[in-house]
PDB file of C-alpha atoms in Angstrom:
ATOM      1  CA  MET W 125       0.000   0.000   0.000  1.00 69.00           C
ATOM      2  CA  SER W 126       1.108   3.575  -0.708  1.00 89.00           C
ATOM      3  CA  ARG W 127       2.521   5.483   2.244  1.00 95.00           C
ATOM      4  CA  LEU W 128       0.376   8.578   1.614  1.00 97.00           C
ATOM      5  CA  GLN W 129      -3.323   7.796   1.274  1.00 97.00           C
ATOM      6  CA  VAL W 130      -5.501  10.744   0.251  1.00 98.00           C
ATOM      7  CA  VAL W 131      -9.270  10.334   0.684  1.00 98.00           C
ATOM      8  CA  SER W 132     -11.724  12.580  -1.158  1.00 98.00           C
ATOM      9  CA  GLY W 133     -15.364  12.359  -2.172  1.00 97.00           C
ATOM     10  CA  LYS W 134     -18.492  14.355  -2.822  1.00 95.00           C
ATOM     11  CA  GLY W 135     -19.972  16.041   0.224  1.00 92.00           C
ATOM     12  CA  GLY W 136     -22.269  13.685   2.089  1.00 93.00           C
ATOM     13  CA  THR W 137     -20.550  10.477   0.992  1.00 96.00           C
ATOM     14  CA  GLY W 138     -18.830   9.993   4.351  1.00 96.00           C
ATOM     15  CA  LYS W 139     -15.246  10.567   3.213  1.00 96.00           C
ATOM     16  CA  THR W 140     -14.072  11.503   6.724  1.00 96.00           C
ATOM     17  CA  THR W 141     -15.536   8.270   8.097  1.00 97.00           C
ATOM     18  CA  VAL W 142     -13.821   6.273   5.351  1.00 98.00           C
ATOM     19  CA  ALA W 143     -10.510   8.068   5.972  1.00 98.00           C
ATOM     20  CA  ALA W 144     -10.728   7.253   9.693  1.00 97.00           C
ATOM     21  CA  ALA W 145     -11.599   3.594   9.028  1.00 97.00           C
ATOM     22  CA  LEU W 146      -8.737   3.382   6.519  1.00 97.00           C
ATOM     23  CA  ALA W 147      -6.290   4.763   9.095  1.00 97.00           C
ATOM     24  CA  LEU W 148      -7.399   2.074  11.555  1.00 96.00           C
ATOM     25  CA  ALA W 149      -7.139  -0.648   8.919  1.00 96.00           C
ATOM     26  CA  LEU W 150      -3.607   0.431   7.951  1.00 96.00           C
ATOM     27  CA  ALA W 151      -2.476   0.542  11.585  1.00 95.00           C
ATOM     28  CA  THR W 152      -3.063  -3.158  12.227  1.00 89.00           C
ATOM     29  CA  GLU W 153      -0.292  -5.546  13.233  1.00 83.00           C
ATOM     30  CA  GLY W 154       1.749  -2.986  15.127  1.00 89.00           C
ATOM     31  CA  ARG W 155       1.992  -0.309  12.450  1.00 95.00           C
ATOM     32  CA  ARG W 156       1.649   3.412  13.080  1.00 96.00           C
ATOM     33  CA  THR W 157      -0.650   5.657  11.049  1.00 97.00           C
ATOM     34  CA  LEU W 158      -1.130   9.428  11.048  1.00 98.00           C
ATOM     35  CA  LEU W 159      -4.633  10.670  10.175  1.00 98.00           C
ATOM     36  CA  VAL W 160      -4.532  14.263   8.924  1.00 96.00           C
ATOM     37  CA  GLU W 161      -7.457  16.678   8.779  1.00 94.00           C
ATOM     38  CA  VAL W 162      -7.132  19.772   6.560  1.00 90.00           C
ATOM     39  CA  GLU W 163     -10.593  21.356   6.539  1.00 86.00           C
ATOM     40  CA  GLY W 164     -10.841  22.506  10.164  1.00 82.00           C
ATOM     41  CA  ARG W 165     -14.137  20.727  10.859  1.00 86.00           C
ATOM     42  CA  GLN W 166     -12.871  18.513  13.714  1.00 90.00           C
ATOM     43  CA  GLY W 167     -14.660  15.575  12.118  1.00 92.00           C
ATOM     44  CA  ILE W 168     -11.936  13.155  13.200  1.00 94.00           C
ATOM     45  CA  ALA W 169     -12.301  14.107  16.868  1.00 93.00           C
ATOM     46  CA  GLN W 170     -16.042  13.504  16.667  1.00 93.00           C
ATOM     47  CA  LEU W 171     -15.639  10.080  15.083  1.00 94.00           C
ATOM     48  CA  PHE W 172     -13.122   8.939  17.669  1.00 94.00           C
ATOM     49  CA  GLU W 173     -15.188  10.485  20.458  1.00 92.00           C
ATOM     50  CA  THR W 174     -12.340  12.618  21.748  1.00 92.00           C
ATOM     51  CA  GLU W 175     -11.780  16.309  22.412  1.00 91.00           C
ATOM     52  CA  ALA W 176     -10.976  18.750  19.605  1.00 91.00           C
ATOM     53  CA  LEU W 177      -7.589  18.086  18.038  1.00 90.00           C
ATOM     54  CA  PRO W 178      -4.854  20.685  18.567  1.00 86.00           C
ATOM     55  CA  TYR W 179      -2.117  21.499  16.076  1.00 87.00           C
ATOM     56  CA  GLU W 180       0.008  18.597  17.223  1.00 90.00           C
ATOM     57  CA  GLU W 181       0.162  14.881  16.510  1.00 94.00           C
ATOM     58  CA  ARG W 182      -1.827  13.042  19.171  1.00 95.00           C
ATOM     59  CA  LYS W 183      -2.545   9.323  19.613  1.00 96.00           C
ATOM     60  CA  ILE W 184      -6.287   8.771  19.379  1.00 96.00           C
ATOM     61  CA  ALA W 185      -6.755   5.022  18.907  1.00 96.00           C
ATOM     62  CA  VAL W 186      -5.164   1.589  19.143  1.00 94.00           C
ATOM     63  CA  ALA W 187      -5.778  -0.738  16.209  1.00 92.00           C
ATOM     64  CA  PRO W 188      -6.133  -4.534  16.356  1.00 85.00           C
ATOM     65  CA  GLY W 189      -2.706  -6.102  16.784  1.00 84.00           C
ATOM     66  CA  GLY W 190      -1.350  -3.176  18.787  1.00 88.00           C
ATOM     67  CA  GLY W 191      -0.983  -0.597  16.023  1.00 94.00           C
ATOM     68  CA  GLU W 192      -1.466   3.080  16.765  1.00 97.00           C
ATOM     69  CA  VAL W 193      -3.448   5.822  15.067  1.00 97.00           C
ATOM     70  CA  TYR W 194      -2.284   9.393  15.570  1.00 97.00           C
ATOM     71  CA  ALA W 195      -4.241  12.409  14.355  1.00 97.00           C
ATOM     72  CA  LEU W 196      -3.374  15.962  13.359  1.00 94.00           C
ATOM     73  CA  ALA W 197      -5.676  18.865  12.536  1.00 92.00           C
ATOM     74  CA  ILE W 198      -3.528  21.205  10.456  1.00 87.00           C
ATOM     75  CA  ASP W 199      -3.924  24.909  11.233  1.00 79.00           C
ATOM     76  CA  PRO W 200      -2.749  26.951   8.192  1.00 72.00           C
ATOM     77  CA  GLU W 201      -1.594  29.877  10.346  1.00 70.00           C
ATOM     78  CA  LEU W 202       0.536  27.696  12.613  1.00 73.00           C
ATOM     79  CA  ALA W 203       1.788  25.747   9.608  1.00 72.00           C
ATOM     80  CA  LEU W 204       2.975  29.035   8.097  1.00 69.00           C
ATOM     81  CA  LEU W 205       4.815  29.860  11.306  1.00 68.00           C
ATOM     82  CA  ASP W 206       6.510  26.452  11.100  1.00 71.00           C
ATOM     83  CA  TYR W 207       7.421  27.184   7.504  1.00 65.00           C
ATOM     84  CA  LEU W 208       8.875  30.604   8.318  1.00 60.00           C
ATOM     85  CA  GLN W 209      10.898  29.136  11.157  1.00 57.00           C
ATOM     86  CA  MET W 210      12.136  26.230   9.030  1.00 56.00           C
ATOM     87  CA  PHE W 211      13.341  28.303   6.090  1.00 49.00           C
ATOM     88  CA  TYR W 212      13.873  31.806   7.456  1.00 48.00           C
ATOM     89  CA  LYS W 213      14.590  31.235  11.184  1.00 49.00           C
ATOM     90  CA  LEU W 214      12.216  34.047  12.157  1.00 46.00           C
ATOM     91  CA  GLY W 215      11.577  32.728  15.672  1.00 49.00           C
ATOM     92  CA  SER W 216       9.946  35.416  17.806  1.00 46.00           C
ATOM     93  CA  ALA W 217       9.589  37.650  14.750  1.00 43.00           C
ATOM     94  CA  GLY W 218       7.196  35.085  13.282  1.00 43.00           C
ATOM     95  CA  ARG W 219       5.114  35.145  16.460  1.00 50.00           C
ATOM     96  CA  ALA W 220       5.049  38.931  16.280  1.00 44.00           C
ATOM     97  CA  LEU W 221       3.699  38.709  12.733  1.00 42.00           C
ATOM     98  CA  LYS W 222       0.909  36.480  14.004  1.00 47.00           C
ATOM     99  CA  LYS W 223      -0.041  39.013  16.678  1.00 47.00           C
ATOM    100  CA  LEU W 224      -0.174  41.731  14.033  1.00 40.00           C
ATOM    101  CA  GLY W 225      -2.540  39.639  11.935  1.00 45.00           C
ATOM    102  CA  ALA W 226      -0.065  39.221   9.086  1.00 40.00           C
ATOM    103  CA  ILE W 227      -0.206  35.430   9.212  1.00 42.00           C
ATOM    104  CA  ASP W 228      -3.989  35.345   8.990  1.00 49.00           C
ATOM    105  CA  PHE W 229      -3.839  37.862   6.136  1.00 41.00           C
ATOM    106  CA  ALA W 230      -1.288  35.777   4.236  1.00 45.00           C
ATOM    107  CA  THR W 231      -3.174  32.492   4.533  1.00 44.00           C
ATOM    108  CA  THR W 232      -6.456  34.151   3.539  1.00 48.00           C
ATOM    109  CA  ILE W 233      -5.326  36.400   0.706  1.00 44.00           C
ATOM    110  CA  ALA W 234      -2.273  34.778  -0.899  1.00 50.00           C
ATOM    111  CA  PRO W 235      -3.452  32.592  -3.812  1.00 49.00           C
ATOM    112  CA  GLY W 236      -2.965  28.911  -3.051  1.00 63.00           C
ATOM    113  CA  LEU W 237      -0.754  29.514  -0.004  1.00 68.00           C
ATOM    114  CA  ARG W 238      -3.185  27.821   2.369  1.00 70.00           C
ATOM    115  CA  ASP W 239      -3.265  24.627   0.283  1.00 78.00           C
ATOM    116  CA  VAL W 240       0.516  24.681  -0.092  1.00 78.00           C
ATOM    117  CA  LEU W 241       0.866  24.710   3.695  1.00 76.00           C
ATOM    118  CA  LEU W 242      -1.684  21.952   4.226  1.00 80.00           C
ATOM    119  CA  THR W 243      -0.219  19.563   1.663  1.00 87.00           C
ATOM    120  CA  GLY W 244       3.322  20.470   2.705  1.00 84.00           C
ATOM    121  CA  LYS W 245       2.704  19.542   6.342  1.00 87.00           C
ATOM    122  CA  ALA W 246       1.219  16.169   5.380  1.00 91.00           C
ATOM    123  CA  CYS W 247       4.120  15.402   3.036  1.00 90.00           C
ATOM    124  CA  GLU W 248       6.616  16.333   5.751  1.00 89.00           C
ATOM    125  CA  ALA W 249       5.018  13.690   7.974  1.00 93.00           C
ATOM    126  CA  VAL W 250       5.361  11.151   5.152  1.00 95.00           C
ATOM    127  CA  ARG W 251       9.093  11.874   4.763  1.00 93.00           C
ATOM    128  CA  ARG W 252       9.946  12.183   8.455  1.00 93.00           C
ATOM    129  CA  LYS W 253      12.349   9.633   9.950  1.00 94.00           C
ATOM    130  CA  ASP W 254      13.518   8.883  13.479  1.00 93.00           C
ATOM    131  CA  ARG W 255      17.125   8.774  14.657  1.00 93.00           C
ATOM    132  CA  SER W 256      17.529   5.198  13.473  1.00 95.00           C
ATOM    133  CA  GLY W 257      16.530   6.190   9.944  1.00 94.00           C
ATOM    134  CA  ARG W 258      13.094   4.528  10.022  1.00 95.00           C
ATOM    135  CA  PHE W 259       9.973   6.335   8.959  1.00 95.00           C
ATOM    136  CA  VAL W 260       8.055   7.692  11.939  1.00 96.00           C
ATOM    137  CA  TYR W 261       4.743   6.709  10.329  1.00 97.00           C
ATOM    138  CA  ASP W 262       4.114   3.635   8.193  1.00 96.00           C
ATOM    139  CA  HIS W 263       1.189   5.424   6.545  1.00 97.00           C
ATOM    140  CA  VAL W 264      -0.260   8.927   6.456  1.00 97.00           C
ATOM    141  CA  VAL W 265      -3.974   9.212   5.645  1.00 98.00           C
ATOM    142  CA  MET W 266      -5.290  12.627   4.616  1.00 97.00           C
ATOM    143  CA  ASP W 267      -8.962  13.509   4.925  1.00 96.00           C
ATOM    144  CA  ALA W 268      -8.831  15.823   1.908  1.00 95.00           C
ATOM    145  CA  PRO W 269     -11.244  18.413   0.448  1.00 93.00           C
ATOM    146  CA  PRO W 270     -14.231  17.248  -1.628  1.00 95.00           C
ATOM    147  CA  THR W 271     -13.865  15.850  -5.132  1.00 96.00           C
ATOM    148  CA  GLY W 272     -14.797  19.135  -6.801  1.00 93.00           C
ATOM    149  CA  ARG W 273     -11.543  20.772  -5.716  1.00 92.00           C
ATOM    150  CA  ILE W 274      -9.238  17.861  -4.906  1.00 95.00           C
ATOM    151  CA  THR W 275      -7.136  18.159  -8.073  1.00 94.00           C
ATOM    152  CA  ARG W 276      -6.423  21.857  -7.595  1.00 90.00           C
ATOM    153  CA  PHE W 277      -5.731  21.278  -3.896  1.00 90.00           C
ATOM    154  CA  LEU W 278      -3.114  18.612  -4.611  1.00 92.00           C
ATOM    155  CA  ASN W 279      -1.672  20.321  -7.680  1.00 88.00           C
ATOM    156  CA  VAL W 280      -1.243  23.797  -6.183  1.00 78.00           C
ATOM    157  CA  ASN W 281       2.443  23.191  -5.410  1.00 68.00           C
ATOM    158  CA  ASP W 282       3.097  22.630  -9.114  1.00 69.00           C
ATOM    159  CA  GLU W 283       1.670  26.100  -9.781  1.00 65.00           C
ATOM    160  CA  VAL W 284       3.724  27.639  -6.960  1.00 62.00           C
ATOM    161  CA  ALA W 285       6.910  25.939  -8.176  1.00 54.00           C
ATOM    162  CA  GLY W 286       6.279  27.454 -11.595  1.00 58.00           C
ATOM    163  CA  LEU W 287       5.803  30.947 -10.155  1.00 50.00           C
ATOM    164  CA  ALA W 288       8.771  30.850  -7.793  1.00 53.00           C
ATOM    165  CA  LYS W 289      11.647  29.786 -10.035  1.00 58.00           C
ATOM    166  CA  ILE W 290      14.327  29.629  -7.322  1.00 54.00           C
ATOM    167  CA  GLY W 291      14.701  29.713  -3.562  1.00 57.00           C
ATOM    168  CA  PRO W 292      13.212  27.772  -0.641  1.00 64.00           C
ATOM    169  CA  ILE W 293       9.591  28.204  -1.762  1.00 65.00           C
ATOM    170  CA  HIS W 294      10.392  26.674  -5.156  1.00 66.00           C
ATOM    171  CA  ASN W 295      12.381  23.854  -3.577  1.00 71.00           C
ATOM    172  CA  GLN W 296       9.681  23.103  -0.990  1.00 73.00           C
ATOM    173  CA  ALA W 297       6.934  23.059  -3.633  1.00 74.00           C
ATOM    174  CA  GLN W 298       8.941  20.693  -5.810  1.00 79.00           C
ATOM    175  CA  ALA W 299       9.645  18.390  -2.849  1.00 82.00           C
ATOM    176  CA  VAL W 300       5.931  18.236  -2.044  1.00 84.00           C
ATOM    177  CA  MET W 301       4.995  17.458  -5.647  1.00 87.00           C
ATOM    178  CA  ARG W 302       7.591  14.677  -5.763  1.00 89.00           C
ATOM    179  CA  VAL W 303       5.695  13.023  -2.907  1.00 91.00           C
ATOM    180  CA  LEU W 304       2.209  13.714  -4.274  1.00 92.00           C
ATOM    181  CA  LYS W 305       2.974  12.411  -7.773  1.00 92.00           C
ATOM    182  CA  SER W 306       5.059   9.440  -6.676  1.00 94.00           C
ATOM    183  CA  PRO W 307       4.018   5.752  -6.644  1.00 93.00           C
ATOM    184  CA  GLY W 308       4.064   6.121  -2.860  1.00 95.00           C
ATOM    185  CA  THR W 309       0.830   8.158  -2.980  1.00 96.00           C
ATOM    186  CA  ALA W 310      -2.713   7.083  -3.808  1.00 97.00           C
ATOM    187  CA  VAL W 311      -5.829   9.260  -4.065  1.00 98.00           C
ATOM    188  CA  HIS W 312      -8.982   7.316  -3.182  1.00 98.00           C
ATOM    189  CA  LEU W 313     -12.456   8.577  -4.016  1.00 98.00           C
ATOM    190  CA  VAL W 314     -15.526   7.818  -1.897  1.00 98.00           C
ATOM    191  CA  ALA W 315     -18.892   7.451  -3.625  1.00 98.00           C
ATOM    192  CA  LEU W 316     -22.461   6.368  -2.998  1.00 97.00           C
ATOM    193  CA  LEU W 317     -24.520   4.227  -5.374  1.00 96.00           C
ATOM    194  CA  GLU W 318     -26.346   7.320  -6.578  1.00 95.00           C
ATOM    195  CA  GLU W 319     -26.107   9.147  -9.880  1.00 95.00           C
ATOM    196  CA  MET W 320     -24.585  12.470  -8.724  1.00 96.00           C
ATOM    197  CA  PRO W 321     -21.843  11.025  -6.462  1.00 96.00           C
ATOM    198  CA  VAL W 322     -20.914   8.484  -9.136  1.00 97.00           C
ATOM    199  CA  GLN W 323     -20.718  11.161 -11.845  1.00 97.00           C
ATOM    200  CA  GLU W 324     -18.616  13.411  -9.609  1.00 97.00           C
ATOM    201  CA  THR W 325     -16.330  10.463  -8.884  1.00 98.00           C
ATOM    202  CA  ALA W 326     -15.869   9.811 -12.594  1.00 97.00           C
ATOM    203  CA  ASP W 327     -15.161  13.507 -13.247  1.00 97.00           C
ATOM    204  CA  GLY W 328     -12.717  13.636 -10.330  1.00 97.00           C
ATOM    205  CA  ILE W 329     -10.792  10.618 -11.594  1.00 97.00           C
ATOM    206  CA  SER W 330     -10.545  12.186 -15.052  1.00 97.00           C
ATOM    207  CA  GLU W 331      -9.179  15.431 -13.574  1.00 96.00           C
ATOM    208  CA  LEU W 332      -6.680  13.620 -11.344  1.00 97.00           C
ATOM    209  CA  ARG W 333      -5.413  11.570 -14.260  1.00 96.00           C
ATOM    210  CA  GLY W 334      -5.152  14.699 -16.379  1.00 95.00           C
ATOM    211  CA  ALA W 335      -2.954  16.277 -13.690  1.00 93.00           C
ATOM    212  CA  LYS W 336      -0.862  13.069 -13.496  1.00 94.00           C
ATOM    213  CA  LEU W 337      -1.827  12.522  -9.877  1.00 95.00           C
ATOM    214  CA  PRO W 338      -1.926   8.864  -8.742  1.00 96.00           C
ATOM    215  CA  VAL W 339      -5.484   7.571  -8.478  1.00 97.00           C
ATOM    216  CA  GLY W 340      -5.945   4.680  -6.055  1.00 96.00           C
ATOM    217  CA  ARG W 341      -9.322   3.048  -5.391  1.00 97.00           C
ATOM    218  CA  VAL W 342     -13.026   3.789  -5.399  1.00 98.00           C
ATOM    219  CA  ILE W 343     -14.705   3.071  -2.078  1.00 98.00           C
ATOM    220  CA  VAL W 344     -18.493   2.878  -2.180  1.00 98.00           C
ATOM    221  CA  ASN W 345     -19.851   3.842   1.221  1.00 97.00           C
ATOM    222  CA  MET W 346     -23.192   3.209   2.977  1.00 96.00           C
ATOM    223  CA  VAL W 347     -24.212   0.285   0.781  1.00 94.00           C
ATOM    224  CA  ARG W 348     -27.616  -1.053   1.803  1.00 87.00           C
ATOM    225  CA  PRO W 349     -28.035  -4.836   2.113  1.00 83.00           C
ATOM    226  CA  THR W 350     -29.495  -6.827  -0.757  1.00 76.00           C
ATOM    227  CA  LEU W 351     -32.895  -8.034   0.405  1.00 71.00           C
ATOM    228  CA  LEU W 352     -34.262  -9.398  -2.879  1.00 69.00           C
ATOM    229  CA  GLU W 353     -32.477 -10.671  -5.967  1.00 72.00           C
ATOM    230  CA  GLN W 354     -33.684  -9.860  -9.477  1.00 72.00           C
ATOM    231  CA  SER W 355     -35.450 -13.228  -9.729  1.00 72.00           C
ATOM    232  CA  ASP W 356     -37.426 -12.409  -6.570  1.00 66.00           C
ATOM    233  CA  LEU W 357     -38.413  -9.024  -7.979  1.00 66.00           C
ATOM    234  CA  ASP W 358     -39.549 -10.614 -11.243  1.00 67.00           C
ATOM    235  CA  LEU W 359     -41.646 -13.079  -9.273  1.00 60.00           C
ATOM    236  CA  ALA W 360     -43.272 -10.288  -7.250  1.00 63.00           C
ATOM    237  CA  GLN W 361     -44.363  -8.653 -10.493  1.00 68.00           C
ATOM    238  CA  ALA W 362     -45.760 -11.902 -11.901  1.00 63.00           C
ATOM    239  CA  VAL W 363     -47.659 -13.333  -8.926  1.00 66.00           C
ATOM    240  CA  PRO W 364     -51.415 -12.553  -9.011  1.00 65.00           C
ATOM    241  CA  ARG W 365     -52.775 -10.449  -6.166  1.00 62.00           C
ATOM    242  CA  THR W 366     -55.097 -13.257  -5.050  1.00 67.00           C
ATOM    243  CA  ALA W 367     -52.222 -15.736  -4.851  1.00 64.00           C
ATOM    244  CA  LEU W 368     -50.164 -13.263  -2.797  1.00 62.00           C
ATOM    245  CA  ALA W 369     -53.079 -12.681  -0.416  1.00 65.00           C
ATOM    246  CA  ARG W 370     -53.519 -16.448  -0.044  1.00 64.00           C
ATOM    247  CA  SER W 371     -49.791 -16.889   0.714  1.00 64.00           C
ATOM    248  CA  LEU W 372     -49.964 -14.180   3.388  1.00 62.00           C
ATOM    249  CA  SER W 373     -53.002 -15.873   4.898  1.00 66.00           C
ATOM    250  CA  ASP W 374     -51.245 -19.256   4.878  1.00 61.00           C
ATOM    251  CA  ALA W 375     -48.327 -17.612   6.687  1.00 64.00           C
ATOM    252  CA  GLY W 376     -50.667 -16.584   9.480  1.00 62.00           C
ATOM    253  CA  LEU W 377     -51.070 -12.921   8.514  1.00 62.00           C
ATOM    254  CA  GLY W 378     -54.849 -12.657   8.734  1.00 59.00           C
ATOM    255  CA  GLY W 379     -57.619 -14.858   7.446  1.00 55.00           C
ATOM    256  CA  ALA W 380     -58.482 -15.598   3.847  1.00 51.00           C
ATOM    257  CA  ARG W 381     -61.791 -13.730   3.885  1.00 54.00           C
ATOM    258  CA  ARG W 382     -62.301 -10.831   1.490  1.00 58.00           C
ATOM    259  CA  GLY W 383     -61.144  -7.541   2.999  1.00 56.00           C
ATOM    260  CA  GLY W 384     -59.138  -9.319   5.700  1.00 61.00           C
ATOM    261  CA  LEU W 385     -55.650  -8.395   6.887  1.00 62.00           C
ATOM    262  CA  ALA W 386     -53.926 -10.560   4.296  1.00 60.00           C
ATOM    263  CA  GLU W 387     -55.696  -8.784   1.444  1.00 63.00           C
ATOM    264  CA  ARG W 388     -55.052  -5.348   2.941  1.00 65.00           C
ATOM    265  CA  LEU W 389     -51.316  -6.102   3.114  1.00 69.00           C
ATOM    266  CA  VAL W 390     -51.037  -6.839  -0.612  1.00 65.00           C
ATOM    267  CA  ASP W 391     -50.920  -3.237  -1.882  1.00 68.00           C
ATOM    268  CA  PRO W 392     -48.340  -1.964   0.673  1.00 70.00           C
ATOM    269  CA  LEU W 393     -46.105  -4.964   0.006  1.00 70.00           C
ATOM    270  CA  LEU W 394     -46.281  -4.494  -3.749  1.00 67.00           C
ATOM    271  CA  ARG W 395     -45.496  -0.774  -3.376  1.00 73.00           C
ATOM    272  CA  GLN W 396     -42.456  -1.630  -1.279  1.00 75.00           C
ATOM    273  CA  ALA W 397     -41.381  -4.186  -3.855  1.00 70.00           C
ATOM    274  CA  ASP W 398     -41.702  -1.583  -6.625  1.00 69.00           C
ATOM    275  CA  GLU W 399     -39.655   0.954  -4.649  1.00 76.00           C
ATOM    276  CA  TYR W 400     -36.999  -1.641  -3.898  1.00 74.00           C
ATOM    277  CA  ALA W 401     -36.907  -2.739  -7.553  1.00 77.00           C
ATOM    278  CA  GLU W 402     -36.322   0.863  -8.638  1.00 77.00           C
ATOM    279  CA  ARG W 403     -33.479   1.303  -6.139  1.00 81.00           C
ATOM    280  CA  PHE W 404     -32.033  -2.106  -7.045  1.00 81.00           C
ATOM    281  CA  ALA W 405     -31.930  -1.166 -10.742  1.00 84.00           C
ATOM    282  CA  LEU W 406     -30.352   2.241 -10.006  1.00 88.00           C
ATOM    283  CA  GLU W 407     -27.638   0.748  -7.793  1.00 90.00           C
ATOM    284  CA  HIS W 408     -26.907  -1.967 -10.364  1.00 89.00           C
ATOM    285  CA  GLU W 409     -26.550   0.713 -13.037  1.00 93.00           C
ATOM    286  CA  GLN W 410     -24.222   2.856 -10.899  1.00 96.00           C
ATOM    287  CA  ARG W 411     -22.056  -0.142 -10.002  1.00 95.00           C
ATOM    288  CA  ALA W 412     -21.613  -0.761 -13.724  1.00 96.00           C
ATOM    289  CA  VAL W 413     -20.536   2.874 -14.257  1.00 96.00           C
ATOM    290  CA  LEU W 414     -17.974   2.622 -11.448  1.00 97.00           C
ATOM    291  CA  ALA W 415     -16.666  -0.705 -12.764  1.00 95.00           C
ATOM    292  CA  GLU W 416     -15.940   0.940 -16.120  1.00 96.00           C
ATOM    293  CA  LEU W 417     -13.523   3.366 -14.431  1.00 95.00           C
ATOM    294  CA  GLY W 418     -10.934   0.596 -14.277  1.00 94.00           C
ATOM    295  CA  LEU W 419     -10.018   0.988 -10.596  1.00 96.00           C
ATOM    296  CA  PRO W 420     -10.198  -1.406  -7.636  1.00 95.00           C
ATOM    297  CA  LEU W 421     -13.711  -1.141  -6.209  1.00 96.00           C
ATOM    298  CA  HIS W 422     -14.626  -1.694  -2.554  1.00 97.00           C
ATOM    299  CA  GLU W 423     -17.925  -1.456  -0.709  1.00 96.00           C
ATOM    300  CA  LEU W 424     -18.670  -0.550   2.901  1.00 97.00           C
ATOM    301  CA  PRO W 425     -22.053  -1.336   4.444  1.00 95.00           C
ATOM    302  CA  LEU W 426     -24.613   1.101   5.764  1.00 93.00           C
ATOM    303  CA  LEU W 427     -24.572   0.620   9.535  1.00 92.00           C
ATOM    304  CA  ALA W 428     -28.155   0.338  10.724  1.00 83.00           C
ATOM    305  CA  GLU W 429     -27.307   1.576  14.221  1.00 82.00           C
ATOM    306  CA  GLY W 430     -25.550   4.703  12.928  1.00 84.00           C
ATOM    307  CA  MET W 431     -21.888   5.626  13.140  1.00 89.00           C
ATOM    308  CA  ASP W 432     -20.014   5.410  16.432  1.00 91.00           C
ATOM    309  CA  LEU W 433     -16.560   4.234  17.505  1.00 93.00           C
ATOM    310  CA  ALA W 434     -17.590   0.574  17.363  1.00 93.00           C
ATOM    311  CA  GLY W 435     -18.931   1.138  13.855  1.00 94.00           C
ATOM    312  CA  LEU W 436     -15.634   2.708  12.830  1.00 95.00           C
ATOM    313  CA  TYR W 437     -13.757  -0.410  13.911  1.00 95.00           C
ATOM    314  CA  GLU W 438     -16.320  -2.511  12.029  1.00 95.00           C
ATOM    315  CA  LEU W 439     -15.644  -0.576   8.817  1.00 96.00           C
ATOM    316  CA  ALA W 440     -11.881  -0.939   9.365  1.00 95.00           C
ATOM    317  CA  THR W 441     -12.355  -4.697   9.608  1.00 94.00           C
ATOM    318  CA  GLU W 442     -14.338  -4.632   6.344  1.00 95.00           C
ATOM    319  CA  LEU W 443     -11.496  -2.794   4.601  1.00 96.00           C
ATOM    320  CA  ARG W 444      -8.915  -5.265   5.889  1.00 94.00           C
ATOM    321  CA  GLN W 445     -11.018  -8.195   4.703  1.00 94.00           C
ATOM    322  CA  GLN W 446     -11.213  -6.576   1.265  1.00 94.00           C
ATOM    323  CA  GLY W 447      -7.441  -6.343   1.046  1.00 90.00           C
ATOM    324  CA  ILE W 448      -6.827  -2.734   2.115  1.00 86.00           C
ATOM    325  CA  SER W 449      -4.137  -3.174   4.755  1.00 71.00           C
TER     326      SER W 449
END
């Protein structure tokens, strides 16, 4: 598996949940994973039922087999201070700039600077080694912006490197792009079996490929269980109403008399069957569209009890069983 795993998806597809489950799955068997949040929503803290994440790497979970998941919510202003200290040794002068509001101004106004800082911090974590020369993290998982702007977000360093021809900014941007466009990176897209998320996934993959960014997998989230196969749906359409009422009566759902419970249940059941058949056909169609994209395809179930920490571990187990580990 690639060392940098970027997770994007249309809003509402559950990309943060998938990113968190992926981080847990990758941390199994004693490995260490860093889960990075770049949008400032504190979604990771909510999923892991912990307090808001500061701008520091903090252990938030232990994976099966003793692995560890760390998390980091990147603050663009503090990341800029780190950058200024790293390349210009500003020290207290950098803190003074923050007090004057210059840091906030720079990250808000300067084109692309915010995204440069966010991607740069994540890539630094990917490259970081300890004193023995081993990587500090086996994997870094980034909960990235939505599909509509993921390509520009990841490609902004290429633009900056082109604008700044020499100097530390140029060198830093090039170093980040070497990580982002390397075989050691994979950009995964999260989708639902619905027309708009699937179309946005297809468009996002096309844009990523056009920018020569490494596309990884498509992860279909919140997949509802299959209750009836196509043969069952065909049978429901073919069975006469009287025969269905008689079957319900034989099953103990009301007597066989006209107007009884069994007969009154026929119309609601047929309506439900029609609704399910429509959804079944739509999901089958969208699966076919995703399959044509030529990427590994994985599915995660819709959890009937809602999402909590136990559910997160359940999704991580699903990913491991599907070969993402």
